[in-house]
Amino acid sequence: MKVSIIGASGYTGGELLRLLVNHPEVTLDRITSESNAGSFVHMIHPNLRGFNIKFSSIKESFDSDLVFFCLPHGVSMDYLREFYDTGVKIIDLGADLRLKDKDVYKSWYGLDHKCPELLEKAVYGIPEIHREEIKKTKLVANPGCIATSMIMALYPLRHLNIDKERIVIDSKIGSSASGDSFSASSHHPERSRAIRCYSPIYHRHIAEVEQETGFKVTMAPHAIEMVRGIFTTIYLFLNQPYDEKEIRGIYRDFSENNKFFRVVKQKKGIYRHPDPKILTGSNFCEVGFELDRENRRMIVFSAIDNLMKGAAGAAVQNMNIMYGLEEDTGLKYIGYHPI
Amino acid sequence: MKVSIIGASGYTGGELLRLLVNHPEVTLDRITSESNAGSFVHMIHPNLRGFNIKFSSIKESFDSDLVFFCLPHGVSMDYLREFYDTGVKIIDLGADLRLKDKDVYKSWYGLDHKCPELLEKAVYGIPEIHREEIKKTKLVANPGCIATSMIMALYPLRHLNIDKERIVIDSKIGSSASGDSFSASSHHPERSRAIRCYSPIYHRHIAEVEQETGFKVTMAPHAIEMVRGIFTTIYLFLNQPYDEKEIRGIYRDFSENNKFFRVVKQKKGIYRHPDPKILTGSNFCEVGFELDRENRRMIVFSAIDNLMKGAAGAAVQNMNIMYGLEEDTGLKYIGYHPI
Amino acid sequence: MAECPECSCIIEIENPEVGDIVECSECGIELEIISLDPLILEIAPEEEEDWGE
């Protein structure tokens, strides 16, 4: 199928392009970037040297079956309706279609939604939850990266008797999650080795967790010494005692139905809990846990590559599902060890 | 074809296994590690979770067409003759077969060679130099990682009028190049952010450079803040003036005949010279240069991933050539950006 | 097809027009088409990019 990427000069667009150039079923149509139109992609994404792909402009003609939107939130909205009306399939990696309720959207993003009628048409792009709907839709809202790491860990526990009002989440985030625009705070001497909490409590991805799991969470993201990767630590209060086998069983069943979901809780080896370090470039989400039976508490760990399962990898996974392909087509990436 | 890895618990063996599990023409036979026999591979290489491969012992029966040796130098020698005599194809990723002259071997490794008769049967495993011989041999000596980065940059210049006795090489090396055995100096608080020159002048890989290019080099490797990657800076004294187009032409021709060799010298973008950062996990060698015409000097840059083009990637490339396959079969890995 | 005056890489140009700015795929320099027949490229005036170092 012929696909285009709108806004391909950013990290998400670049990662998506890396996946698409080696995807067996895909031929590329337009790879747009207004500021770089006419220039070679590898001047921005050096890992794509040798492919000789050029950026084009969104104003040029399209001949695509599916279009990926990798535009900042608020900008996507300007083009979504125009493209949707042409009948083309769309996967929006931005935030404009993630929240079903335009008032909730306004409260988190401070913008009036320009195409609210698309909100209930869009399917939230976590296949592990919405696989059947994704098969039938023409419009997918790719989830936020931190949201993905939280939802993948919490959703399988939705039937447990836990205090759904008191969930504490402490997330550690790689610098690539804030995109390629640089600032004083991203200047190497200031950013290197920092442990910097940013937008605690009011991080936008929280809204997606509540929408998808019904859990009310408090979350604080911390930028740490990492480029790719999200490591999320979730603190749960249980209303009744559970034992390890029960919890592990729940997660194991979930992994049996979802090939990109892995349970990691080992007694041996260096990597006994999930670790984004070894997931780099792969589409896996690894979840583990530690149970404090007496005090009825549990800690759950969740690790992903924010540019893969948290963005481009999930987008290709959604595309595969929309076209009835094997879900891991063009996504058979294994992490590297050591890295 | 059926292949085995002998000594698969180390970083090179693990990287080779990562490539082989996704190689279209390969089925795995034995994956040995004496200390881990019977245990799952992913306890040592967590990125290989989900493949359920177990380590076996070298004492068990083999049914392989080709065997990769990933044993420390000196240990390989104990098994090489035994396996060679069975007629199986061998690629030795260790150092025991790299130096053609057993006395040179002894001077660099301090050991008497146990199977000197294999030395002239073994082909030095840089396809960009020995492609035709590799097609016909049953025994390949995979080159050293730093040696690879130096030879790939110097070999194309072998006909230039340069002072072949005065070549200065300053190499920056990732920690994975010293393998998985830990020590006081590899302890994180001591190793993190270190810039530590180790075995200057007498580094063993120098012998391979002189053997393959005829150039006499002085080299000092520096361990820096990097896990994967080698960045080699080569300082050359020219006996006559050359201009940029000539040098670029030489390297461009070399890259046209060798798909894993790339010339990188750009006027634009962040990555204007080679950088191992964006080659992580790929089998490319990137070479660039800067010419000082008036003073008849030149600096050449060479970047590789020490575990890929410097080890496992080259080994698979050699295997592909030995079996008449496309050279990049199972090696179509693109670097990641950002990483 | 034309040769980049900076690095002599051969550049393919679809429907070239005089005055167009094209980019060399190998060295990334910006080039201006100054004639069509024969197709000739000249290094386009561009401010020296600040390396930030």
XYZ file of C-alpha atoms in Angstrom:
731
model
C 0.000 0.000 0.000
C 1.069 3.570 -0.695
C 1.649 5.678 2.426
C 2.689 9.249 3.204
C 4.089 10.899 6.320
C 3.048 14.491 7.025
C 5.638 16.204 9.216
C 8.534 13.782 8.750
C 11.419 15.965 9.955
C 10.801 15.339 13.638
C 12.025 12.339 15.662
C 8.693 10.485 15.417
C 8.419 11.055 11.668
C 12.046 9.979 11.198
C 11.553 6.789 13.220
C 8.383 6.014 11.255
C 10.315 6.459 8.009
C 13.043 4.096 9.270
C 10.353 1.435 9.768
C 8.537 2.088 6.486
C 11.604 1.902 4.200
C 12.053 -1.732 5.324
C 8.340 -2.619 5.540
C 7.585 -5.371 2.971
C 4.081 -4.102 2.059
C 4.743 -0.354 1.880
C 5.699 1.987 -0.959
C 6.337 5.607 -0.048
C 4.307 8.458 -1.518
C 4.874 11.877 0.114
C 7.306 12.514 2.983
C 6.529 16.114 3.902
C 8.278 18.829 5.829
C 7.449 22.413 5.015
C 10.747 23.812 6.288
C 12.834 21.127 4.489
C 10.835 20.602 1.277
C 13.202 19.724 -1.600
C 16.016 18.739 0.739
C 17.226 15.175 1.266
C 15.776 13.352 4.270
C 19.209 12.134 5.351
C 20.345 15.715 6.004
C 17.959 15.597 8.965
C 17.914 11.835 9.643
C 21.514 10.718 9.015
C 20.655 7.070 9.648
C 18.667 7.149 6.395
C 21.701 7.847 4.215
C 21.662 5.779 1.041
C 17.893 5.916 0.534
C 17.950 9.252 -1.356
C 14.459 10.271 -0.251
C 13.499 13.931 -0.503
C 11.081 15.906 1.683
C 8.130 17.361 -0.187
C 5.465 19.898 0.796
C 1.964 19.140 2.082
C 0.693 21.313 -0.770
C 1.853 18.801 -3.399
C -0.492 16.148 -4.785
C -1.036 12.958 -2.775
C -1.730 9.445 -4.059
C -1.803 7.539 -0.790
C -3.931 4.782 0.714
C -2.893 5.810 4.214
C -1.402 8.989 5.689
C 0.503 9.282 8.974
C 0.260 12.676 10.711
C 3.341 13.569 12.766
C 2.479 17.211 13.417
C 2.453 19.011 16.768
C -0.908 19.025 18.542
C -3.114 21.904 17.398
C -1.495 21.878 13.923
C -2.790 18.411 12.974
C -6.342 19.665 13.408
C -5.871 22.099 10.528
C -5.429 19.273 8.009
C -7.223 16.287 9.484
C -10.705 17.048 8.163
C -9.415 17.926 4.664
C -7.562 14.598 4.370
C -10.301 12.565 6.121
C -12.871 13.803 3.600
C -10.781 12.378 0.726
C -11.491 8.900 2.160
C -7.814 8.130 2.844
C -6.972 6.117 6.007
C -5.298 8.268 8.683
C -3.122 7.520 11.714
C -2.498 10.664 13.764
C 0.607 10.407 15.941
C -0.183 13.807 17.423
C -2.524 14.438 20.355
C -5.518 16.040 18.649
C -7.717 12.930 18.392
C -6.725 11.041 21.521
C -9.244 12.549 23.923
C -12.864 11.674 22.990
C -14.339 14.710 24.763
C -13.559 18.131 23.247
C -14.009 19.835 26.620
C -11.500 17.470 28.236
C -9.224 18.257 25.266
C -9.617 21.977 25.877
C -8.896 21.619 29.610
C -5.609 19.763 28.911
C -4.421 21.473 25.703
C -6.072 24.894 26.071
C -7.407 24.804 22.496
C -10.868 24.732 20.944
C -11.083 21.550 18.868
C -11.390 22.363 15.138
C -12.828 19.013 14.013
C -14.758 17.636 16.999
C -16.899 15.474 14.709
C -13.796 13.340 14.092
C -13.329 12.639 17.788
C -15.817 9.806 18.084
C -14.755 8.401 14.680
C -11.138 8.085 15.835
C -10.105 4.838 17.566
C -7.546 5.126 20.359
C -4.495 3.329 18.904
C -3.600 0.751 21.572
C -4.245 -2.568 19.731
C -3.943 -4.488 22.998
C -7.256 -2.816 23.968
C -8.968 -1.754 20.726
C -7.771 -4.361 18.186
C -11.247 -5.143 16.817
C -12.208 -1.497 16.359
C -8.854 -0.704 14.707
C -9.521 -3.428 12.130
C -12.603 -1.526 10.945
C -11.731 2.154 11.336
C -10.189 4.630 8.827
C -8.997 6.942 11.623
C -6.619 5.988 14.443
C -5.394 8.293 17.218
C -1.937 7.025 18.102
C -1.505 7.221 21.913
C 0.940 9.334 23.893
C 4.223 7.624 24.808
C 4.029 7.911 28.597
C 0.305 7.127 28.399
C 1.162 3.908 26.572
C 3.601 2.798 29.266
C 1.006 3.485 32.007
C -2.023 2.009 30.223
C -0.257 -1.201 29.164
C 0.605 -1.884 32.824
C -2.752 -0.868 34.328
C -5.308 -2.126 31.808
C -4.737 -5.860 32.529
C -5.433 -5.133 36.236
C -8.746 -3.420 35.591
C -10.782 -6.216 37.272
C -8.626 -6.371 40.408
C -9.943 -5.044 43.697
C -7.544 -2.107 43.941
C -7.994 1.473 45.148
C -8.578 3.087 41.715
C -8.521 6.566 43.212
C -5.062 6.336 44.769
C -2.571 5.350 42.062
C 0.857 6.966 42.179
C 3.017 6.899 39.048
C 6.644 7.992 38.850
C 7.951 7.976 35.276
C 11.524 8.268 33.987
C 11.749 9.673 30.440
C 14.369 9.880 27.701
C 15.142 13.231 26.103
C 13.871 12.202 22.643
C 10.319 12.221 24.059
C 10.333 16.022 24.048
C 11.127 16.144 20.328
C 13.829 17.882 18.300
C 13.188 21.520 19.253
C 16.063 22.673 21.410
C 16.125 25.147 24.299
C 18.280 26.424 27.144
C 17.194 23.471 29.267
C 18.091 20.929 26.544
C 21.587 22.439 26.157
C 24.026 19.564 26.840
C 25.825 21.047 29.856
C 22.395 21.701 31.454
C 20.606 18.533 30.359
C 23.349 15.902 30.699
C 22.836 13.716 33.780
C 19.957 15.866 34.950
C 17.142 14.317 36.978
C 14.477 16.907 36.264
C 10.825 16.548 37.074
C 8.734 18.419 34.512
C 4.984 19.174 34.515
C 4.220 16.963 37.514
C 0.529 16.175 38.180
C -0.686 18.035 35.096
C 1.056 16.044 32.359
C -1.329 15.662 29.426
C -0.911 11.937 29.085
C -2.740 11.448 32.381
C -6.043 12.238 30.664
C -5.525 9.278 28.320
C -4.928 6.891 31.237
C -8.164 7.873 32.916
C -10.079 7.678 29.624
C -8.801 4.173 28.802
C -8.650 2.494 32.237
C -10.986 4.465 34.465
C -8.149 4.774 36.986
C -7.428 8.171 38.542
C -3.663 8.613 38.635
C -1.115 11.058 39.958
C 1.952 11.090 37.736
C 5.280 12.904 37.719
C 7.579 12.488 34.706
C 11.331 12.876 35.302
C 13.777 13.607 32.504
C 16.841 11.425 33.202
C 20.117 10.498 31.483
C 18.550 8.608 28.575
C 17.694 9.470 24.950
C 15.232 6.703 24.112
C 13.094 4.965 26.649
C 10.400 5.312 29.245
C 10.496 3.494 32.585
C 7.281 3.873 34.581
C 6.934 2.829 38.236
C 3.335 2.440 39.414
C 2.442 2.257 43.134
C -0.882 0.508 43.849
C -2.922 0.065 47.058
C -4.805 -3.259 47.083
C -8.205 -3.631 48.809
C -7.615 -7.354 49.409
C -4.588 -9.678 49.531
C -3.418 -11.167 46.226
C -0.583 -13.628 45.652
C 2.182 -13.498 43.126
C 0.885 -16.342 40.989
C -2.450 -14.600 40.468
C -0.839 -11.353 39.307
C 1.694 -13.129 37.125
C -1.148 -15.221 35.631
C -3.098 -12.084 34.674
C -0.097 -10.569 32.928
C 0.900 -13.881 31.307
C -2.578 -14.296 29.778
C -2.376 -10.742 28.492
C 1.028 -11.461 26.904
C -0.276 -14.638 25.247
C -2.837 -12.571 23.349
C -0.471 -9.702 22.608
C 2.880 -10.523 21.013
C 4.418 -7.116 21.844
C 3.632 -7.442 25.576
C 6.122 -9.294 27.769
C 6.112 -10.171 31.470
C 9.557 -9.726 33.018
C 10.096 -10.813 36.606
C 13.180 -12.977 37.013
C 15.179 -14.410 39.890
C 18.403 -14.508 37.832
C 20.491 -12.353 35.501
C 21.251 -8.641 35.472
C 17.929 -7.560 33.920
C 15.374 -9.015 36.354
C 12.828 -6.278 35.874
C 11.814 -4.460 32.680
C 14.441 -2.038 31.341
C 13.982 0.226 28.296
C 17.740 -0.016 27.685
C 17.386 -3.435 26.049
C 14.131 -2.540 24.239
C 15.771 0.235 22.208
C 14.403 0.203 18.657
C 11.998 -2.655 19.339
C 8.201 -2.464 19.664
C 7.965 -4.414 22.936
C 6.400 -3.270 26.175
C 7.836 -5.113 29.169
C 5.873 -5.185 32.432
C 6.948 -6.590 35.801
C 5.849 -6.216 39.431
C 6.702 -6.718 43.081
C 3.998 -7.638 45.544
C 3.950 -6.564 49.212
C 1.352 -9.072 50.418
C 1.158 -8.110 54.102
C 0.732 -4.381 53.490
C -1.562 -5.008 50.468
C 0.575 -2.962 48.157
C 2.087 -3.607 44.753
C 4.628 -1.889 42.555
C 4.337 -2.393 38.795
C 7.151 -1.604 36.326
C 6.607 -0.809 32.677
C 9.268 -0.160 30.019
C 9.002 0.873 26.344
C 10.978 2.727 23.671
C 9.051 6.013 23.503
C 9.743 6.340 19.741
C 8.647 2.758 19.029
C 5.799 1.306 21.124
C 5.252 4.866 22.295
C 4.903 6.275 18.749
C 6.158 5.000 15.369
C 6.152 1.290 16.213
C 2.562 1.474 17.483
C 1.608 3.419 14.331
C 2.972 0.661 12.075
C 1.323 -1.973 14.309
C -1.998 -0.107 13.839
C -1.418 0.113 10.083
C -0.789 -3.644 9.918
C -4.066 -4.289 11.743
C -6.019 -1.865 9.525
C -4.800 -3.812 6.477
C -5.280 -7.288 7.974
C -1.539 -8.006 7.982
C 0.356 -9.963 10.644
C 0.657 -7.477 13.480
C 4.490 -7.663 13.584
C 5.016 -7.224 9.828
C 8.008 -4.925 9.467
C 8.283 -4.782 13.261
C 10.467 -7.820 13.997
C 13.069 -5.626 15.676
C 14.998 -7.097 18.597
C 16.631 -4.859 21.203
C 20.422 -4.646 21.339
C 22.583 -6.009 24.137
C 24.703 -4.461 25.265
C 23.812 -0.929 24.224
C 22.099 -23.714 6.310
C 22.599 -25.046 9.819
C 24.991 -23.006 11.985
C 26.370 -23.162 15.503
C 28.004 -20.571 17.768
C 30.754 -21.747 20.115
C 31.077 -19.389 23.064
C 27.740 -17.557 22.745
C 27.512 -16.038 26.232
C 29.776 -13.109 25.460
C 28.767 -9.831 23.774
C 30.021 -10.908 20.333
C 28.258 -14.282 20.535
C 25.065 -12.605 21.744
C 25.124 -10.055 18.921
C 25.756 -12.838 16.394
C 22.765 -14.748 17.780
C 20.588 -11.625 17.475
C 21.468 -11.510 13.750
C 21.082 -15.245 13.147
C 17.603 -15.638 14.703
C 16.287 -13.215 12.037
C 18.503 -14.434 9.168
C 16.253 -15.899 6.412
C 18.673 -18.697 5.402
C 19.828 -19.878 8.837
C 18.598 -22.565 11.213
C 20.368 -22.835 14.550
C 22.182 -25.973 15.700
C 24.319 -25.614 18.840
C 24.636 -22.385 20.831
C 27.332 -23.281 23.342
C 28.529 -21.857 26.614
C 30.246 -24.187 29.027
C 29.414 -22.134 32.115
C 25.727 -21.670 31.079
C 24.966 -25.001 29.394
C 21.293 -25.926 29.952
C 20.290 -22.375 30.857
C 18.171 -20.115 28.643
C 20.081 -17.711 26.418
C 17.864 -14.795 27.451
C 19.092 -15.025 31.027
C 22.380 -13.709 29.667
C 21.068 -11.815 26.599
C 17.757 -10.286 27.749
C 17.049 -8.842 24.292
C 16.526 -12.427 23.114
C 13.515 -13.060 25.367
C 10.769 -14.903 23.554
C 13.076 -17.111 21.477
C 13.449 -19.849 24.133
C 16.917 -20.901 23.015
C 19.095 -22.848 25.439
C 22.878 -22.905 25.732
C 24.436 -26.310 25.152
C 27.957 -27.627 25.720
C 30.729 -27.936 23.135
C 30.894 -31.609 24.093
C 27.468 -32.317 22.630
C 27.036 -33.583 19.070
C 27.088 -31.069 16.214
C 25.209 -31.193 12.914
C 26.285 -27.885 11.417
C 27.339 -26.659 7.988
C 29.143 -23.697 9.539
C 30.458 -22.938 13.027
C 31.227 -19.505 14.461
C 33.943 -19.415 17.132
C 33.477 -16.641 19.707
C 36.095 -17.799 22.200
C 38.871 -15.746 23.762
C 42.179 -15.847 21.885
C 44.284 -18.830 22.909
C 41.164 -20.892 23.749
C 39.912 -21.032 20.148
C 43.118 -22.762 19.124
C 42.231 -25.767 21.289
C 39.187 -26.599 19.169
C 39.898 -25.161 15.740
C 41.795 -28.130 14.309
C 39.295 -30.673 15.673
C 36.380 -28.860 14.007
C 38.315 -27.997 10.818
C 39.129 -31.652 10.271
C 35.389 -32.526 10.232
C 35.129 -30.429 7.042
C 32.716 -27.899 8.554
C 33.067 -24.231 7.482
C 34.504 -22.051 10.273
C 34.456 -18.326 10.993
C 36.660 -17.487 13.982
C 35.708 -14.196 15.633
C 38.662 -14.565 18.000
C 42.238 -13.488 17.271
C 43.978 -16.831 16.793
C 43.884 -16.959 12.972
C 44.182 -13.269 12.100
C 47.979 -13.008 11.943
C 49.447 -15.136 9.126
C 52.862 -15.474 10.814
C 53.008 -17.561 13.996
C 56.049 -15.637 15.237
C 54.239 -12.326 14.793
C 51.325 -13.957 16.664
C 53.625 -14.966 19.489
C 55.161 -11.480 19.727
C 51.693 -9.884 20.081
C 49.825 -12.562 22.066
C 52.708 -14.233 23.925
C 51.497 -17.704 22.986
C 52.869 -20.532 20.871
C 50.362 -21.199 18.103
C 48.744 -24.659 18.476
C 47.549 -25.051 14.877
C 49.973 -23.020 12.736
C 49.089 -25.078 9.667
C 45.666 -23.400 9.688
C 47.186 -19.923 9.487
C 47.732 -19.842 5.764
C 44.401 -21.606 5.112
C 42.505 -18.878 6.979
C 41.343 -15.838 4.964
C 41.381 -12.489 6.747
C 37.656 -11.623 6.997
C 37.410 -8.123 5.505
C 35.236 -8.719 2.386
C 36.083 -5.258 1.083
C 39.635 -6.587 0.568
C 39.387 -10.384 0.337
C 35.924 -10.973 -1.182
C 37.104 -13.418 -3.867
C 39.136 -15.539 -1.432
C 36.297 -15.604 1.090
C 34.007 -17.038 -1.605
C 36.238 -20.105 -1.852
C 37.572 -20.708 1.659
C 36.205 -22.890 4.480
C 38.083 -20.894 7.142
C 37.698 -17.171 7.825
C 39.532 -15.166 10.494
C 37.136 -12.407 11.476
C 39.146 -9.185 12.009
C 39.607 -7.203 15.203
C 37.166 -4.331 15.731
C 39.641 -1.440 15.971
C 41.676 -3.037 13.165
C 38.543 -2.985 10.985
C 37.978 0.726 11.581
C 41.623 1.530 10.716
C 41.956 -0.800 7.698
C 38.668 0.312 6.098
C 39.914 3.915 6.125
C 43.524 3.220 5.052
C 43.202 0.440 2.476
C 41.508 2.622 -0.210
C 44.462 5.056 0.086
C 47.120 2.392 -0.458
C 48.173 3.821 -3.853
C 48.460 7.419 -2.637
C 51.865 9.010 -2.213
C 51.739 9.251 1.568
C 54.381 8.743 4.244
C 53.536 5.124 5.114
C 55.935 5.123 8.035
C 54.405 8.056 9.900
C 50.728 7.376 10.453
C 49.215 8.473 13.756
C 45.924 6.950 14.864
C 43.849 8.078 17.838
C 40.893 5.777 18.463
C 37.844 6.270 20.735
C 36.318 2.989 21.903
C 33.060 1.894 23.517
C 33.128 -0.251 26.653
C 31.504 -3.273 24.962
C 34.738 -3.761 22.960
C 36.462 -5.117 26.066
C 33.809 -7.811 26.486
C 31.617 -8.859 29.408
C 34.279 -9.676 32.021
C 34.125 -7.019 34.705
C 36.889 -5.546 36.843
C 37.676 -2.690 39.220
C 38.282 -0.400 36.263
C 34.931 -1.288 34.640
C 33.032 -0.556 37.879
C 30.476 2.180 36.971
C 31.716 4.903 39.321
C 35.241 4.385 37.908
C 34.362 3.822 34.258
C 31.491 6.295 33.732
C 32.633 9.339 31.748
C 36.241 8.206 31.857
C 38.597 9.111 29.018
C 41.144 6.386 29.565
C 43.926 5.491 27.190
C 44.690 1.773 27.417
C 47.560 -0.232 25.858
C 48.810 2.647 23.724
C 51.320 1.768 20.984
C 51.201 -1.964 21.686
C 47.528 -2.655 20.997
C 47.240 -6.004 19.212
C 45.083 -4.760 16.408
C 48.005 -2.743 15.050
C 49.584 -5.946 13.742
C 46.511 -6.558 11.551
C 46.732 -3.053 10.042
C 50.352 -3.547 9.034
C 49.618 -7.024 7.655
C 46.666 -5.858 5.531
C 47.804 -2.406 4.348
C 51.572 -2.345 4.656
C 51.274 0.897 6.628
C 53.233 1.279 9.844
C 50.968 2.932 12.398
C 51.137 4.297 15.891
C 47.784 3.896 17.638
C 46.372 4.774 21.027
C 42.874 3.530 21.914
C 40.867 5.602 24.423
C 37.934 4.192 26.352
C 35.277 6.945 26.379
C 31.649 7.378 27.467
C 30.150 4.976 24.925
C 29.010 1.334 25.017
C 28.919 0.518 21.307
C 31.049 2.224 18.731
C 34.543 2.968 17.542
C 35.571 6.361 16.221
C 39.067 6.367 14.722
C 40.947 9.550 13.779
C 43.881 8.997 11.424
C 46.552 11.671 10.852
C 48.412 11.344 7.532
C 51.426 13.168 6.061
C 51.184 13.483 2.269
C 54.295 13.462 0.054
C 52.552 15.540 -2.639
C 49.524 17.851 -2.768
C 46.127 16.238 -3.395
C 42.769 17.949 -3.790
C 39.466 17.122 -2.157
C 37.806 15.784 -5.278
C 40.565 13.233 -5.804
C 40.330 11.871 -2.270
C 36.524 11.884 -2.332
C 36.615 10.117 -5.697
C 38.795 7.320 -4.298
C 36.461 6.770 -1.360
C 33.336 7.122 -3.526
C 34.575 4.426 -5.936
C 35.333 2.180 -2.955
C 31.806 2.716 -1.635
C 30.265 1.904 -5.016
C 31.817 -1.553 -4.878
C 31.129 -2.117 -1.182
C 27.572 -1.567 0.028
C 28.573 -1.375 3.718
C 31.122 1.410 3.100
C 29.869 5.014 3.075
C 31.619 8.340 2.485
C 30.383 11.000 4.902
C 31.621 14.545 4.441
C 28.813 17.111 4.466
C 28.488 20.875 4.512
C 25.094 20.740 6.266
C 23.297 19.074 9.165
C 24.455 18.019 12.614
C 26.287 14.847 11.538
C 28.757 16.159 8.934
C 31.436 13.608 9.695
C 31.100 9.896 10.492
C 29.661 9.140 13.939
C 29.220 5.648 15.436
C 26.225 6.979 17.382
C 23.973 6.693 14.346
C 25.503 3.403 13.138
C 24.493 1.525 16.290
C 23.332 -1.984 15.349
C 24.054 -1.521 11.654
C 26.879 -3.067 9.632
C 28.047 0.177 8.002
C 31.507 1.697 8.127
C 31.428 5.443 7.543
C 34.620 7.214 6.447
C 35.210 10.946 6.028
C 38.220 13.237 5.809
C 39.515 16.771 5.991
C 42.370 17.859 3.756
C 45.018 20.436 4.674
C 46.316 21.132 1.166
C 49.028 23.674 1.928
C 50.663 21.671 4.708
C 50.147 18.364 2.814
C 48.319 16.750 5.663
C 45.043 14.907 5.913
C 42.837 13.676 8.723
C 40.632 10.667 8.040
C 37.655 9.686 10.229
C 36.270 6.166 10.453
C 33.231 5.010 12.441
C 31.757 1.540 13.023
C 29.720 -0.377 15.595
C 32.422 -2.571 17.155
C 29.926 -5.431 17.711
C 28.600 -5.230 14.135
C 31.089 -4.309 11.374
C 33.760 -4.900 14.002
C 32.564 -8.447 14.841
C 29.187 -10.162 14.424
C 27.981 -8.148 11.418
C 31.223 -8.845 9.528
C 30.921 -12.534 10.468
C 27.424 -12.767 8.951
C 28.649 -10.785 5.921
C 31.444 -13.357 5.497
C 28.978 -16.223 5.905
C 26.736 -14.727 3.217
C 29.712 -14.530 0.834
C 30.827 -18.096 1.618
C 27.341 -19.329 0.639
C 26.956 -17.081 -2.423
C 24.121 -15.098 -0.849
C 23.489 -11.362 -1.295
C 26.091 -9.799 1.003
C 23.495 -7.892 3.064
C 21.155 -10.840 3.628
C 19.955 -10.563 7.237
C 22.053 -7.410 7.606
C 19.634 -4.738 6.404
C 19.854 -2.947 9.752
C 19.574 0.847 9.744
C 21.012 2.924 12.597
C 18.621 4.702 14.969
C 18.172 8.447 15.184
C 18.093 9.789 17.726
C 19.710 7.271 20.053
C 22.240 14.719 -14.563
C 24.912 17.205 -13.516
C 28.079 17.211 -11.440
C 28.219 18.916 -8.060
C 30.989 21.573 -8.294
C 31.827 21.009 -4.617
C 32.249 17.244 -4.416
C 31.810 16.080 -8.053
C 28.985 13.727 -7.092
C 26.569 13.098 -9.989
C 23.186 14.649 -9.192
C 19.861 13.692 -10.772
C 17.511 16.643 -11.195
C 13.854 16.200 -12.162
C 12.552 18.940 -14.537
C 15.322 21.489 -13.782
C 14.692 25.217 -14.228
C 17.231 28.030 -14.214
C 17.389 29.627 -10.795
C 16.175 26.492 -8.978
C 18.068 25.584 -5.814
C 18.936 21.914 -5.535
C 20.846 20.047 -2.868
C 23.737 17.641 -3.419
C 22.850 14.249 -1.900
C 26.446 13.558 -0.867
C 27.812 16.791 0.558
C 24.504 18.542 1.196
C 25.643 21.840 -0.333
C 22.975 24.079 -1.890
C 23.433 24.542 -5.646
C 21.830 26.913 -8.108
C 20.994 25.862 -11.684
C 22.540 28.511 -13.867
C 22.022 26.916 -17.272
C 19.966 24.068 -18.713
C 21.777 23.111 -21.887
C 24.351 22.125 -20.832
C 23.086 21.641 -17.300
C 25.448 23.633 -15.053
C 25.288 24.070 -11.259
C 26.965 26.686 -9.137
C 27.343 26.810 -5.375
C 24.409 28.876 -4.157
C 25.241 31.721 -1.775
C 24.215 30.537 1.714
C 25.247 31.824 5.087
C 27.886 29.639 6.734
C 25.873 27.524 9.170
C 26.772 28.176 12.790
C 28.267 25.005 14.135
C 27.506 26.112 17.675
C 30.882 25.023 18.929
